[in-house]
Coordinates of C-alpha atoms in Angstrom, one line a residue:
Chain D
Q120 CA -24.4 2.3 -12.5
Q121 CA -21.3 0.4 -11.5
Q122 CA -18.2 2.1 -12.8
V123 CA -15.8 -0.5 -11.6
K124 CA -17.0 -4.1 -12.0
Q125 CA -15.2 -6.8 -9.9
S126 CA -15.4 -10.6 -10.2
P127 CA -15.7 -13.1 -8.7
Q128 CA -17.7 -12.2 -5.6
S129 CA -16.1 -15.0 -3.7
L130 CA -13.1 -17.3 -4.4
I131 CA -11.7 -20.4 -2.7
V132 CA -8.1 -21.4 -3.5
Q133 CA -5.9 -24.1 -2.1
K134 CA -2.8 -23.1 -0.2
G135 CA 0.1 -22.6 -2.6
G136 CA -2.2 -21.9 -5.6
I137 CA -2.7 -18.7 -7.6
S138 CA -5.6 -16.4 -6.7
I139 CA -6.9 -14.2 -9.5
I140 CA -9.4 -11.4 -9.1
N141 CA -10.6 -9.4 -12.1
C142 CA -11.9 -5.8 -12.5
A143 CA -13.2 -3.9 -15.5
Y144 CA -13.9 -0.2 -15.9
E145 CA -15.6 2.1 -18.4
N146 CA -14.3 5.6 -17.8
T147 CA -11.0 6.3 -19.6
A148 CA -10.5 9.3 -17.3
F149 CA -9.3 7.0 -14.5
D150 CA -5.6 7.4 -13.9
Y151 CA -4.8 5.4 -10.8
F152 CA -5.9 1.8 -9.9
P153 CA -5.3 0.6 -6.4
W154 CA -6.2 -2.7 -4.7
Y155 CA -7.2 -2.7 -1.1
Q156 CA -7.2 -5.6 1.3
Q157 CA -9.6 -5.9 4.2
F158 CA -9.5 -8.4 7.1
P159 CA -12.6 -9.1 9.1
G160 CA -13.4 -6.3 11.6
K161 CA -10.8 -4.0 10.1
G162 CA -10.8 -1.1 7.7
P163 CA -9.4 -1.6 4.2
A164 CA -5.7 -1.1 3.7
L165 CA -3.8 -0.3 0.5
L166 CA -2.1 -3.5 -0.9
I167 CA -0.7 -2.4 -4.3
A168 CA -1.5 0.1 -7.0
I169 CA -0.8 0.8 -10.7
R170 CA -1.0 3.6 -13.2
P171 CA -2.2 3.0 -16.7
D172 CA 1.1 3.7 -18.3
V173 CA 2.5 0.3 -17.2
S174 CA 1.2 -3.1 -17.9
E175 CA 2.3 -4.9 -14.8
K176 CA 3.4 -4.2 -11.3
K177 CA 4.8 -6.7 -8.8
E178 CA 5.3 -6.5 -5.1
G179 CA 6.3 -9.8 -3.5
R180 CA 3.7 -12.4 -4.2
F181 CA 1.2 -9.8 -5.4
T182 CA 1.0 -8.7 -9.1
I183 CA -1.3 -6.3 -10.9
S184 CA -1.8 -6.9 -14.6
F185 CA -3.2 -4.0 -16.5
N186 CA -4.7 -4.0 -20.0
K187 CA -5.5 -0.5 -21.1
S188 CA -7.1 -1.3 -24.4
A189 CA -9.5 -3.8 -22.8
K190 CA -10.0 -1.5 -19.8
Q191 CA -9.4 -4.4 -17.5
F192 CA -7.0 -5.1 -14.6
S193 CA -6.4 -8.0 -12.3
L194 CA -4.8 -9.0 -9.1
H195 CA -2.7 -12.2 -9.0
I196 CA -1.6 -13.7 -5.7
M197 CA 1.1 -16.3 -6.2
D198 CA 1.7 -19.1 -3.6
S199 CA -1.5 -18.1 -1.8
Q200 CA -1.4 -18.5 2.0
P201 CA -4.1 -18.8 4.6
G202 CA -3.0 -15.4 5.9
D203 CA -4.1 -14.0 2.5
S204 CA -7.8 -14.8 3.4
A205 CA -9.5 -11.5 3.3
T206 CA -11.8 -9.3 1.1
Y207 CA -10.1 -7.6 -1.8
F208 CA -11.4 -4.4 -3.4
C209 CA -10.2 -3.0 -6.7
A210 CA -10.7 0.7 -7.2
A211 CA -10.1 3.5 -9.7
R212 CA -9.5 7.2 -9.4
Y213 CA -10.5 10.1 -11.7
S214 CA -7.5 12.1 -12.9
S215 CA -9.3 15.3 -12.0
A216 CA -10.9 14.3 -8.8
S217 CA -9.9 13.5 -5.2
K218 CA -12.1 10.5 -4.8
I219 CA -11.9 6.9 -5.9
I220 CA -14.6 4.4 -6.9
F221 CA -14.5 0.9 -5.4
G222 CA -15.5 -2.4 -6.9
S223 CA -17.9 -4.6 -5.0
G224 CA -15.2 -6.7 -3.4
T225 CA -14.1 -10.4 -3.6
R226 CA -14.0 -12.6 -0.5
L227 CA -11.0 -14.8 -0.8
S228 CA -10.5 -18.0 1.3
I229 CA -7.3 -19.9 1.2
R230 CA -7.8 -23.6 2.2
P231 CA -4.8 -25.0 4.2
Chain X
N16 CA 0.7 8.3 15.2
A17 CA -2.8 6.9 15.8
G18 CA -3.8 7.3 12.2
V19 CA -7.5 7.5 11.7
T20 CA -9.7 6.9 14.7
Q21 CA -13.4 6.4 14.8
T22 CA -15.9 6.4 17.6
P23 CA -18.1 4.6 18.6
K24 CA -17.2 1.1 17.5
F25 CA -20.8 -0.1 17.7
R26 CA -24.1 1.6 18.1
I27 CA -27.8 0.6 18.0
L28 CA -30.3 3.3 17.2
K29 CA -34.0 3.4 17.1
I30 CA -35.8 4.6 14.0
G31 CA -35.9 8.4 14.1
Q32 CA -33.1 8.9 16.5
S33 CA -30.0 11.0 15.6
M34 CA -26.4 10.5 16.2
T35 CA -22.9 11.7 15.2
L36 CA -20.1 9.4 14.1
Q37 CA -16.8 10.8 15.0
C38 CA -13.6 10.6 12.9
T39 CA -10.2 12.1 13.7
Q40 CA -6.9 11.8 11.9
D41 CA -3.5 12.9 13.1
M42 CA -1.6 12.7 9.8
N43 CA -2.3 16.3 8.7
H44 CA -4.2 15.0 5.7
N45 CA -6.3 17.5 3.7
Y46 CA -8.6 14.9 2.2
M47 CA -11.2 13.0 4.3
Y48 CA -13.9 10.6 3.3
W49 CA -16.9 8.8 4.7
Y50 CA -18.0 5.4 3.2
R51 CA -20.6 2.9 4.1
Q52 CA -20.1 -0.8 3.5
D53 CA -23.0 -3.1 2.9
P54 CA -22.5 -6.9 2.4
G55 CA -21.6 -7.6 -1.2
M56 CA -21.9 -4.0 -2.2
G57 CA -18.4 -2.7 -1.7
L58 CA -17.7 0.7 -0.3
K59 CA -20.0 3.6 -1.2
L60 CA -18.8 7.2 -0.8
I61 CA -21.2 9.3 1.3
Y62 CA -19.4 12.6 1.6
Y63 CA -15.8 13.8 1.3
S64 CA -13.8 16.9 2.1
V65 CA -10.7 18.4 0.4
G66 CA -9.9 20.7 3.3
A67 CA -11.3 22.5 6.3
G68 CA -14.5 24.3 5.4
I69 CA -15.0 22.4 2.2
T70 CA -17.3 19.3 1.8
D71 CA -19.0 17.6 -1.1
K72 CA -21.5 14.9 -1.8
G73 CA -20.5 11.4 -2.8
E74 CA -22.6 8.6 -4.3
V75 CA -25.1 8.1 -1.4
P76 CA -25.4 11.4 0.6
N77 CA -29.1 11.3 1.4
G78 CA -29.9 11.1 5.1
Y79 CA -26.4 12.3 6.2
N80 CA -24.7 15.5 6.9
V81 CA -21.0 16.4 7.5
S82 CA -18.9 19.3 8.6
R83 CA -15.2 20.0 8.5
S84 CA -14.2 22.8 10.9
T85 CA -10.7 21.5 11.4
T86 CA -8.1 19.5 9.4
E87 CA -8.3 16.7 12.0
D88 CA -12.0 16.1 12.4
F89 CA -14.7 15.1 10.0
P90 CA -17.9 14.1 11.8
L91 CA -20.8 12.4 10.1
R92 CA -24.3 13.2 11.3
L93 CA -27.4 11.0 10.9
E94 CA -30.5 13.2 11.6
L95 CA -33.4 10.7 11.4
A96 CA -32.1 7.2 11.5
A97 CA -33.8 4.7 9.2
P98 CA -33.3 0.9 8.9
S99 CA -31.7 1.4 5.5
Q100 CA -28.8 3.2 7.3
T101 CA -27.8 -0.1 9.0
S102 CA -24.3 -0.6 7.8
V103 CA -20.6 -0.4 8.7
Y104 CA -19.2 3.1 8.3
F105 CA -15.6 3.8 7.5
C106 CA -13.8 7.1 7.7
A107 CA -10.6 7.6 5.6
S108 CA -8.1 10.2 4.9
S109 CA -5.4 10.9 2.3
H110 CA -2.7 13.4 1.5
G111 CA -4.6 13.8 -1.8
T112 CA -1.8 15.1 -4.0
P113 CA -0.3 12.6 -6.5
P114 CA 1.6 10.4 -6.1
Y115 CA 0.3 10.3 -2.5
N116 CA -3.1 8.8 -3.3
E117 CA -3.3 6.2 -0.6
Q118 CA -6.4 6.4 1.6
F119 CA -5.9 5.4 5.2
F120 CA -9.0 3.9 6.8
G121 CA -10.2 3.9 10.3
P122 CA -11.5 0.7 12.1
G123 CA -15.1 1.4 11.3
T124 CA -18.4 1.9 13.2
R125 CA -21.0 -0.8 13.0
L126 CA -24.5 0.8 13.2
T127 CA -27.8 -1.0 13.5
V128 CA -31.1 0.9 13.2
L129 CA -34.1 -1.0 14.6

């Protein structure tokens, strides 16, 4: 049972374009939604995170859009650069727990 | 600060062998986690700990054991290695208390069981 569903599995975007990765969740008890970025051979690292009481959070070229009623959230990367090529994981945390559930990941490739 | 360190980086085991994956963090984090990462499957939680002496199972605990005798260390033990345990293993730690929810990951251990 996949509690956090992520799509697409892989994505190719031209340099300068917008990369969009989508996630959906079922459990309304989730209260924290981070995105992690992982480069080959490295561990994941926190990129940006949002709480369900806001609909959007922006940090530089990275934006999370959050739709609480639809139980969906997405990562937008504006002006995508080759250095953004990595695997991206969405995740969700239970309000009463100390662990988070990860999506299956999206391998993003930015073509120069 | 070194952050989260893991040893070894790579290991090949034969079926039935045992080994311990080491994880140490120097950030004084109470929470520590072990994940395995399989291609296209994301990160699956094996075990986690909310403090020294306290551990709990995650999504995929079978075939693994953990202990947490100190705040800094959280070793993962494989008792009878099986090919299904071929994976990349990540250790992570976090402060745990909101809003400090960020998990800090180590560089991973790539394990192959033949």
